[in-house]
Backbone as numpy.savetxt, mean C-alpha at the origin, in Angstrom:
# Nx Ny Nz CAx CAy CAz Cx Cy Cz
-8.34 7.12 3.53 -9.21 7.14 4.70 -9.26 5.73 5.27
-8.69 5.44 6.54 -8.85 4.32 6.89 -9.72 4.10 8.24
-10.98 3.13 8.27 -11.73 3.50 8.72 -12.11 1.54 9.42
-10.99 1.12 9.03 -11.29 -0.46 9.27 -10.88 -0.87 11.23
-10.56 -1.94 11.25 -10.06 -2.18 12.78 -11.18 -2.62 13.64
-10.31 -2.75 14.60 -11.23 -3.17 15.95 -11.89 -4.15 15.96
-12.61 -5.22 15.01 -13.26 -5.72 15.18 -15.21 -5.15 15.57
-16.17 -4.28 15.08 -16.70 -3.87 15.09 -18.04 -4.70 15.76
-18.36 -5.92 15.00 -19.38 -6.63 14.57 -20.24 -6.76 13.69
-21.20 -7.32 13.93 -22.16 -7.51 12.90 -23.72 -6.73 12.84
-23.34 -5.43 13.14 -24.70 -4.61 12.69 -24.98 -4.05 14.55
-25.95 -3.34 14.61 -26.68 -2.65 15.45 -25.55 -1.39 15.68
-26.23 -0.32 16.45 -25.85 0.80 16.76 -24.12 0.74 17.57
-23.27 1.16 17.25 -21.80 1.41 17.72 -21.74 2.59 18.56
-21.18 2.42 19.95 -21.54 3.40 20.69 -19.71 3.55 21.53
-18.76 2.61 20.60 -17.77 2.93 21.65 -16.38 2.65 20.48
-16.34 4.80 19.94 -16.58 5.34 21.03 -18.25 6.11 20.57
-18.48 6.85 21.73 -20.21 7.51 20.46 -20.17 8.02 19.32
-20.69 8.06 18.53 -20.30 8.71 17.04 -20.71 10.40 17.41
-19.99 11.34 16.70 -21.03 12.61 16.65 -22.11 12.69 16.19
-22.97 13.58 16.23 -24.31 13.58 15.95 -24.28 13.30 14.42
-23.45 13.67 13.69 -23.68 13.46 12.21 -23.11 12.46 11.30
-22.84 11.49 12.33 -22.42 10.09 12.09 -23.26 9.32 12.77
-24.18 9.33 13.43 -25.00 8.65 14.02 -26.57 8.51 12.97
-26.43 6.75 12.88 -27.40 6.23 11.95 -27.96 5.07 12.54
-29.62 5.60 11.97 -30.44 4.49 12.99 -30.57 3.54 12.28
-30.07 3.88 10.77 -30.15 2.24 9.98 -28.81 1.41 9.59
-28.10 1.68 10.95 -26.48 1.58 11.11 -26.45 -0.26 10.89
-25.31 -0.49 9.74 -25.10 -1.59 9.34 -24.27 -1.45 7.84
-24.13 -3.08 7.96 -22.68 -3.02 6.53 -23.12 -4.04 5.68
-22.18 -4.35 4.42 -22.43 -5.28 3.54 -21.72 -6.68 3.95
-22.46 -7.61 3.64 -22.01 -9.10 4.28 -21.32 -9.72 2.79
-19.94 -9.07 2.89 -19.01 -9.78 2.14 -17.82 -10.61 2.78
-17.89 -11.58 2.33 -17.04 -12.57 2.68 -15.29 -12.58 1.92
-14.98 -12.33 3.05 -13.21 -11.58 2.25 -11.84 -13.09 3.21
-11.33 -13.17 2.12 -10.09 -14.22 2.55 -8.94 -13.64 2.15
-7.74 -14.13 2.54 -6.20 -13.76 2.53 -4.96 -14.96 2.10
-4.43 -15.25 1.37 -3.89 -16.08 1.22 -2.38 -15.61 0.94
-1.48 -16.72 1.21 -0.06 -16.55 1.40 0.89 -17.45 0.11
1.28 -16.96 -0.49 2.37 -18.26 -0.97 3.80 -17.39 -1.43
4.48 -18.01 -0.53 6.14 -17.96 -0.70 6.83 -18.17 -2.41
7.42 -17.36 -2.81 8.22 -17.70 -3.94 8.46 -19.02 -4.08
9.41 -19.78 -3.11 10.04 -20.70 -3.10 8.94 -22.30 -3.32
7.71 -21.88 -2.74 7.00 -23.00 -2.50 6.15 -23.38 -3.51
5.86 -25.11 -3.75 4.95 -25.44 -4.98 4.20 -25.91 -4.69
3.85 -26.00 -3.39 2.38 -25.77 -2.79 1.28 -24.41 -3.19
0.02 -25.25 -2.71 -1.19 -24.15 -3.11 -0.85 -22.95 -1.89
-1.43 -21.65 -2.54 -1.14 -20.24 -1.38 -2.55 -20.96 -0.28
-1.34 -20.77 1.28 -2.15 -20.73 2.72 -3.44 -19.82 3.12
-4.31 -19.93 3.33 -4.95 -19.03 3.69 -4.58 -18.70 5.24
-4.51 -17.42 5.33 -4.29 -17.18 6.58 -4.71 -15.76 7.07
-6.01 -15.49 6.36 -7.09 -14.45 7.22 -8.69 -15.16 6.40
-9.68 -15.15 7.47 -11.20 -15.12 7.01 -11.56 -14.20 7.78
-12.14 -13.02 6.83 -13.19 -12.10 7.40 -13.75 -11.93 6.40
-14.98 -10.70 7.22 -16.08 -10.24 6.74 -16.22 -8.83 6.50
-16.50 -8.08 5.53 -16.75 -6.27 5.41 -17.62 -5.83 6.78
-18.50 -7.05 6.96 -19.86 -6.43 8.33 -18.96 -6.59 9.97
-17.59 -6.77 9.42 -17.07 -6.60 10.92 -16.37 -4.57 10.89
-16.80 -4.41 9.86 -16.33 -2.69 9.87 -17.03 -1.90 11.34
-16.02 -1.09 11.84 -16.82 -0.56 12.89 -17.30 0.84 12.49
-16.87 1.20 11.62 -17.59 2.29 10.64 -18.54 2.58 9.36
-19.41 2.22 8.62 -20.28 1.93 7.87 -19.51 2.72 6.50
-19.75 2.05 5.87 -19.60 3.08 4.16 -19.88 4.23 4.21
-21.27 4.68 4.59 -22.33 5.43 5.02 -21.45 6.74 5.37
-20.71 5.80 7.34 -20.60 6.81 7.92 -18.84 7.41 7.37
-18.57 6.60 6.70 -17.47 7.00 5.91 -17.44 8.05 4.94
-18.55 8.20 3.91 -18.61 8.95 2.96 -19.00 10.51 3.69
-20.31 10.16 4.78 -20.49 11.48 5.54 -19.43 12.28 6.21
-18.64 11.90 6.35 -17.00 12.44 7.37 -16.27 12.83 6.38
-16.18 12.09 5.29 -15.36 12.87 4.16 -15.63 13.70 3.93
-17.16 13.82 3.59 -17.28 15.24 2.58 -17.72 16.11 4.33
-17.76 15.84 5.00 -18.71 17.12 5.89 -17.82 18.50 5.82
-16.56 18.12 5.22 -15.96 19.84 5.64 -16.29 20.24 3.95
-16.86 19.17 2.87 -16.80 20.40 1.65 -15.96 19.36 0.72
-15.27 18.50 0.86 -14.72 17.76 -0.06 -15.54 16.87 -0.57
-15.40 17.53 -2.04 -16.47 17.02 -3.24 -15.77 15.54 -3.53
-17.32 14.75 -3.33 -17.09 13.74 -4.06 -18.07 13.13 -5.31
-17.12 12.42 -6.22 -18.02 12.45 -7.05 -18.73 10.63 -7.42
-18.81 10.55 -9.06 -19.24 9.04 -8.70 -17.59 8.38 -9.41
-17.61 7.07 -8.78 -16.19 6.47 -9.40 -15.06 6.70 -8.62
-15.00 7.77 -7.64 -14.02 8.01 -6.41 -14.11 6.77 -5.64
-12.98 6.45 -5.13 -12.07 5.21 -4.52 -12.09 5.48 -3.16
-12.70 5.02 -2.16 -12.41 4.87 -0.81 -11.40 3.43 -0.34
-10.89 3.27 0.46 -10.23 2.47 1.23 -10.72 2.22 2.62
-11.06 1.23 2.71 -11.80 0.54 3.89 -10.52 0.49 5.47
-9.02 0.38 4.66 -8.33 -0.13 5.83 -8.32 -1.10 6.37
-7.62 -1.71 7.15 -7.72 -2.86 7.79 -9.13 -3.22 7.64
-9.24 -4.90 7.86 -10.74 -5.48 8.24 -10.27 -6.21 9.28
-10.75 -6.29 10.02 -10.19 -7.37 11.44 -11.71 -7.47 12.25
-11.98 -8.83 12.43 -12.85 -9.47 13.22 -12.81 -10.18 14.74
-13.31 -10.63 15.32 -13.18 -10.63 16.76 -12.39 -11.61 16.83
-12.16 -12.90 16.21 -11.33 -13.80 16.07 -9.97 -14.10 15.71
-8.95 -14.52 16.11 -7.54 -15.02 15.41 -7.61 -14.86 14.18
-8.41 -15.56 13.85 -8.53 -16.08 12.06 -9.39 -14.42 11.49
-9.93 -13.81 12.11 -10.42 -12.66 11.92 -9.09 -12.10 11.48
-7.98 -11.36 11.71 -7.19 -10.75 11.60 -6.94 -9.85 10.79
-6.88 -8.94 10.06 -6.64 -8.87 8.63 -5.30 -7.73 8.21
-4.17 -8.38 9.07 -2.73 -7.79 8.58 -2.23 -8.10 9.90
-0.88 -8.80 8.83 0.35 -9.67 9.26 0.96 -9.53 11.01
1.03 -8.03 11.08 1.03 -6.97 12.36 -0.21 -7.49 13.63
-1.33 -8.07 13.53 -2.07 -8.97 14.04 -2.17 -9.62 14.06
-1.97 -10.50 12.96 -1.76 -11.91 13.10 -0.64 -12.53 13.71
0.62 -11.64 13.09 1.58 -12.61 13.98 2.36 -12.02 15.54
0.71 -10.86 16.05 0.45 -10.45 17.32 1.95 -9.45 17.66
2.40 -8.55 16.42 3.58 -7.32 16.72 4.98 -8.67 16.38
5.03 -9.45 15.58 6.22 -10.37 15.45 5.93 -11.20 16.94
5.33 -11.75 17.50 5.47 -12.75 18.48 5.43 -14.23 18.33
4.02 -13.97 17.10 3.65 -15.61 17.00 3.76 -15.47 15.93
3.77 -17.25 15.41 3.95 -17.52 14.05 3.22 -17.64 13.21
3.20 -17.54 12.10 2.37 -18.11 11.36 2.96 -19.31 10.33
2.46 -20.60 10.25 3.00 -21.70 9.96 2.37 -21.27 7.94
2.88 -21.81 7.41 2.58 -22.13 6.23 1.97 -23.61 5.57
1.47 -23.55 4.73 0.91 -25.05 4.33 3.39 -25.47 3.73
3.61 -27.03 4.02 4.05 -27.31 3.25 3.73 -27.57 1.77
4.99 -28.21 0.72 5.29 -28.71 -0.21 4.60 -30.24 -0.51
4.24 -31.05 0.55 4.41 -32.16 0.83 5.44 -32.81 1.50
6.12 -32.19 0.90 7.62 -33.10 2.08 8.49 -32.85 3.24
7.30 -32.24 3.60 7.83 -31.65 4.98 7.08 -30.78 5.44
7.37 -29.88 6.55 6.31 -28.15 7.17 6.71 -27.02 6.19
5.69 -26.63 6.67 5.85 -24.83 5.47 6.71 -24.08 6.21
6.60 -23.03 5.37 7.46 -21.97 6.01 6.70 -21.01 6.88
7.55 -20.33 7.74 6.93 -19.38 8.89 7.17 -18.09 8.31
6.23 -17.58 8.70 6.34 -16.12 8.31 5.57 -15.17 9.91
6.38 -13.79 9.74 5.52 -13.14 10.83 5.56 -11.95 10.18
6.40 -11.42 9.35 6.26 -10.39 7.92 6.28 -10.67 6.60
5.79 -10.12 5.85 6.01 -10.83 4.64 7.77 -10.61 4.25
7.54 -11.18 2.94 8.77 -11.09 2.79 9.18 -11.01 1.18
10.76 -10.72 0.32 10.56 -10.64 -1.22 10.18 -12.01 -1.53
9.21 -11.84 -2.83 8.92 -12.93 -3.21 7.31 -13.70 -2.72
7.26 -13.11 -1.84 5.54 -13.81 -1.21 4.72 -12.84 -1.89
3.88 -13.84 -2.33 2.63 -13.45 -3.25 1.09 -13.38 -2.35
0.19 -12.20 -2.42 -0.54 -12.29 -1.72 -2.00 -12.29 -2.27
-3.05 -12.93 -2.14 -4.06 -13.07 -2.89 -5.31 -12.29 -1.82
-5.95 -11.79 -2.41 -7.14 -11.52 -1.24 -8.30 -11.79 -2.64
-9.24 -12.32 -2.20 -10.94 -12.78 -2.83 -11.77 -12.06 -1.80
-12.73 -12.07 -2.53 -13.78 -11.40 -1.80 -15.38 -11.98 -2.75
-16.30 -12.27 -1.76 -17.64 -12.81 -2.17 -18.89 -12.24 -1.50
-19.95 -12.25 -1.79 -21.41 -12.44 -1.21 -22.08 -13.99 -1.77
-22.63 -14.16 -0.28 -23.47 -15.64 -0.75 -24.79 -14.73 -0.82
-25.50 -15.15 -2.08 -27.10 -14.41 -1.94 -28.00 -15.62 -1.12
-28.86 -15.19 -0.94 -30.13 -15.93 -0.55 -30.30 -17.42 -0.75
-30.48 -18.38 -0.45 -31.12 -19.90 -0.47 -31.55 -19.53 -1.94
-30.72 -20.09 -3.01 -31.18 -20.38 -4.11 -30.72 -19.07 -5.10
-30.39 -18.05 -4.47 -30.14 -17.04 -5.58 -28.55 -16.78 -6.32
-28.13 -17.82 -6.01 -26.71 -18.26 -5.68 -25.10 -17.29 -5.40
-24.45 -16.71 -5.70 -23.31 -16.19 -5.27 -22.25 -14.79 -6.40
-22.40 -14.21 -5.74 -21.78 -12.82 -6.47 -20.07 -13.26 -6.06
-19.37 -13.15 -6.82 -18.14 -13.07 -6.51 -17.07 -11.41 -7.03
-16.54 -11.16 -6.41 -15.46 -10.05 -7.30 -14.29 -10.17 -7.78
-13.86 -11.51 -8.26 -12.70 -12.07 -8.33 -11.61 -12.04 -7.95
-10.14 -11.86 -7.79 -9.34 -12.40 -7.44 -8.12 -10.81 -7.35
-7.70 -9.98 -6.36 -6.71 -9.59 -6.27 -5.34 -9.81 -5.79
-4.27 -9.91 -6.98 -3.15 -10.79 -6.17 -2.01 -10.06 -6.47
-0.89 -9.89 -6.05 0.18 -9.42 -5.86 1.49 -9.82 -5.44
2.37 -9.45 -6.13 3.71 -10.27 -4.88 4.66 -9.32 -4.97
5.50 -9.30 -3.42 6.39 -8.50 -3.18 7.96 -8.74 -4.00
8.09 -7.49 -4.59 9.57 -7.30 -5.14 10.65 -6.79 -4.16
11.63 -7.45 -4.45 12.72 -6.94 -3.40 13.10 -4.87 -3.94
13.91 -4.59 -2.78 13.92 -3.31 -2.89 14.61 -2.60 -3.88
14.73 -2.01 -4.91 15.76 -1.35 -5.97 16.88 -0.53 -4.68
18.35 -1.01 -5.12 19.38 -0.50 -3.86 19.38 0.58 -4.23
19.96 1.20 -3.17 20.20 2.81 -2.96 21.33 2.81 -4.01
21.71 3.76 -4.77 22.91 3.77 -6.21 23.70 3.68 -5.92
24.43 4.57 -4.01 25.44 4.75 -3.23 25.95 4.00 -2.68
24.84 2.68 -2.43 25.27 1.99 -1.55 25.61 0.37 -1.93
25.10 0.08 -3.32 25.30 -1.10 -3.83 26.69 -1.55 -4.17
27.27 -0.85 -3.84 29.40 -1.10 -4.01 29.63 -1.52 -2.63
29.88 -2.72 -2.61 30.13 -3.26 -1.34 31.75 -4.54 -1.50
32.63 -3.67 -0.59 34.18 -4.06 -1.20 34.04 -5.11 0.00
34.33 -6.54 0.09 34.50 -7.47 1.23 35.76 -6.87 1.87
35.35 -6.84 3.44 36.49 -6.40 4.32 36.20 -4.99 4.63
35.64 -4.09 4.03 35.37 -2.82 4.21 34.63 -2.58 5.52
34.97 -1.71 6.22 34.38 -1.55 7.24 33.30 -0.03 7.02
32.22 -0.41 8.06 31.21 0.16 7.55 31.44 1.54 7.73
32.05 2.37 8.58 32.66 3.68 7.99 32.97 4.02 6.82
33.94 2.83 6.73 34.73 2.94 4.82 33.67 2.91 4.15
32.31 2.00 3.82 31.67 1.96 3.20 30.89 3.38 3.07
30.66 4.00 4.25 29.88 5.33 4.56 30.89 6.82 3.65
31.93 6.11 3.61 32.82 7.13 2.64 33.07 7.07 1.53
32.87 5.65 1.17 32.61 5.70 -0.34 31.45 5.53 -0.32
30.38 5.84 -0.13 29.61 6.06 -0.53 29.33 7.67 -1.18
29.64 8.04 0.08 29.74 9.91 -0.02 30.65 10.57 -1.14
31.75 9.92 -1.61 32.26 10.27 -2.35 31.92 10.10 -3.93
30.90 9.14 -3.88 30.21 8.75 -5.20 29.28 9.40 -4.90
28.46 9.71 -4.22 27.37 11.32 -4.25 28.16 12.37 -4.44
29.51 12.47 -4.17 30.09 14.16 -4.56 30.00 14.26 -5.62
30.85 13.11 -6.36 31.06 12.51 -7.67 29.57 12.56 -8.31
28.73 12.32 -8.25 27.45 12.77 -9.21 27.22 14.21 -9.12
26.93 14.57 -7.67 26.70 15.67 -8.07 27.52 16.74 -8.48
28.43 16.73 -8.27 29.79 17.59 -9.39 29.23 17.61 -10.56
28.77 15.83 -11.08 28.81 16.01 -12.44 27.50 17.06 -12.83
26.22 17.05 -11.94 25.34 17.41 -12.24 25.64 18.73 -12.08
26.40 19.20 -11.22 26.30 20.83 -11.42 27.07 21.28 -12.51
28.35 20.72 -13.08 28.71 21.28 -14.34 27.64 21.21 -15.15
26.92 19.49 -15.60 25.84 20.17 -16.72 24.89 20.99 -16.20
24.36 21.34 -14.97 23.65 22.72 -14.61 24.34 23.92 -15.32
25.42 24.27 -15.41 26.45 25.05 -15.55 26.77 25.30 -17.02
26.41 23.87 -17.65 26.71 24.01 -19.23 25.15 24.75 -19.94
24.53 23.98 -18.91 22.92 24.94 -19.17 22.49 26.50 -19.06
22.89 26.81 -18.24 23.22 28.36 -17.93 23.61 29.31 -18.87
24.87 28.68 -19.31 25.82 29.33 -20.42 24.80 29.08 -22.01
24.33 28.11 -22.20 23.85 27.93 -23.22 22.84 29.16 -23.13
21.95 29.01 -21.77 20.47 29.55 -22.14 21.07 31.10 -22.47
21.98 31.51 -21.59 22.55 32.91 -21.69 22.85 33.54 -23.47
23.28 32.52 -24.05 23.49 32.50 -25.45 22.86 32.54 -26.33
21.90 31.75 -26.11 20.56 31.89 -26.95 19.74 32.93 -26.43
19.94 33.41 -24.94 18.93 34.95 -24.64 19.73 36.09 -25.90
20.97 35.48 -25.96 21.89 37.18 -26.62 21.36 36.64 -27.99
21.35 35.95 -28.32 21.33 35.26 -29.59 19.71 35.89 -30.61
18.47 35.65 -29.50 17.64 35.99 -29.32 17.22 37.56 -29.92
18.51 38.36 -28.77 18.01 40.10 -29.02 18.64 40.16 -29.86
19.96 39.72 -30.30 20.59 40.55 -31.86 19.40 40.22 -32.70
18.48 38.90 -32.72 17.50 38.90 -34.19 16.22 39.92 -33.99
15.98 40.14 -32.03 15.01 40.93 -32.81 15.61 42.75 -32.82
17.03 42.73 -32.77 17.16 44.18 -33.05 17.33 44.16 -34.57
17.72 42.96 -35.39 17.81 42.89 -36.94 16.29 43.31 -37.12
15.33 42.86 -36.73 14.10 42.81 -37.32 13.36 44.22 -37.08
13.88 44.71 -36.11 13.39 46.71 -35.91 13.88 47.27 -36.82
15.20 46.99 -36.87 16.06 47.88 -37.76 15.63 47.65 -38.98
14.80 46.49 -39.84 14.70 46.39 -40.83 13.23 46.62 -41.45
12.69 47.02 -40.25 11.11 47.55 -40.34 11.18 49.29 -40.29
C-alpha cells in the first residue's frame, strides 16, 4: 500500500483531493519523525552523502487513514502486520525521497561527497555497488531527549545473467548471439523433457509394480 508522495505537510485537514467520508478525520495529523537518506558508492572511502532530509508528518495520508482503507472492504488485519508508507517526499529539493525526484526523471545531478582528492561521483540512478542507508528519529520534548530506530542499510548487487545469454563470442553479431542463445534453450529443454519422460516411464512401473503386490495380497487373503 503506498500511500506516501506529494509532499502533504505538516498536519491540519487535507482537502486536495477531498477524502471520502470515511477517511475524513478531524484529528487529522502524523508522527514527527525525522527520516534521512544517504549514498555511498562501492568505489568510494569517503563517508555515505546524504542526499534526502525528510519527515513522516509530510505524509499526505495519515497511518490512521491508511489502516481505515485497508480494511474497509473486510481485509483482516491483525497486530504485527507491515504497512509501507511509500515514498516520503516533502515540499523541498532536499525533501525528495527517491532518486526519480531527486535527480528530477534523470535531468539533474546529484553530486556526491568526494574522497578528498578530488569531486564525488554523480549519480541520477543508483547503481551496482551503492550502498544505501536510511535512519530515522524523534526528538522528544526540551529535555526528554531522543528516540532513535536505528540504522537500515543496504547495497545494490549486480544482476545474476540470464543462463542464455552469458556466452558472449567477440565479433558475434547480435542475431548470432540471439541464436545461440535459442539453441542452448532447445538444448535444456530437450534435456528436461527426456528426464520428464524418464519420469513417466518410471511412475508407470511402479503403478504396475504396485497392482501385481496388491493382487498377491487378495489372492493370499
Amino acid at each position: 500500500v503506498d500511500v506516501g508522495g506529494n509532499g502533504g505537510g505538516e498536519g491540519g485537514m487535507k482537502d486536495d483531493p477531498v477524502p471520502l467520508e470515511y477517511l475524513r478525520d478531524p484529528n487529522y495529523g502524523s508522527y514527527d519523525v525525522s527520516l534521512t537518506v544517504s549514498l555511498q558508492p562501492n568505489s568510494s572511502k569517503s563517508k555515505p552523502t546524504q542526499i534526502c532530509q525528510s519527515n513522516l508528518k509530510h505524509m499526505y495520508w495519515s497511518s490512521v487513514q491508511q489502516l481505515v482503507h485497508h480494511s474497509v472492504t473486510g481485509c483482516p488485519m491483525n497486530a504485527g502486520d507491515l504497512l509501507a508508507s511509500g515514498t516520503i517526499s516533502g515540499k523541498e529539493r532536499r525533501n525528495f525521497g527517491s532518486m526519480l525526484e531527486l535527480s528530477w526523471k534523470g535531468t539533474r545531478e546529484i553530486v556526491l561527497d568526494g574522497d578528498g582528492n578530488g569531486g564525488g561521483e554523480v549519480r541520477k540512478f543508483l547503481k551496482d555497488g551503492d550502498a544505501v542507508i536510511m535512519e530515522g528519529w524523534c526528538d522528544g520534548k526540551e529535555g526528554l531527549g531522543r528516540v532513535g530506530f536505528g540504522q537500515c542499510s543496504g547495497r545494490v548487487l549486480p544482476a545474476v545473467p540470464f543462463p542464455y545469454d552469458c556466452q558472449v563470442v567477440v565479433g558475434e553479431t547480435r542475431q548470432s548471439k540471439a541464436k545461440h542463445s535459442k539453441k542452448l534453450y532447445e538444448d535444456e529443454y530437450d534435456k528436461l523433457q527426456s528426464e520428464l519422460d524418464m519420469l513417466e516411464i518410471r511412475k508407470a512401473a511402479l503403478a504396475k509394480e504396485m497392482s501385481l503386490i496388491k493382487d498377491k495380497m487378495a489372492n493370499s487373503t
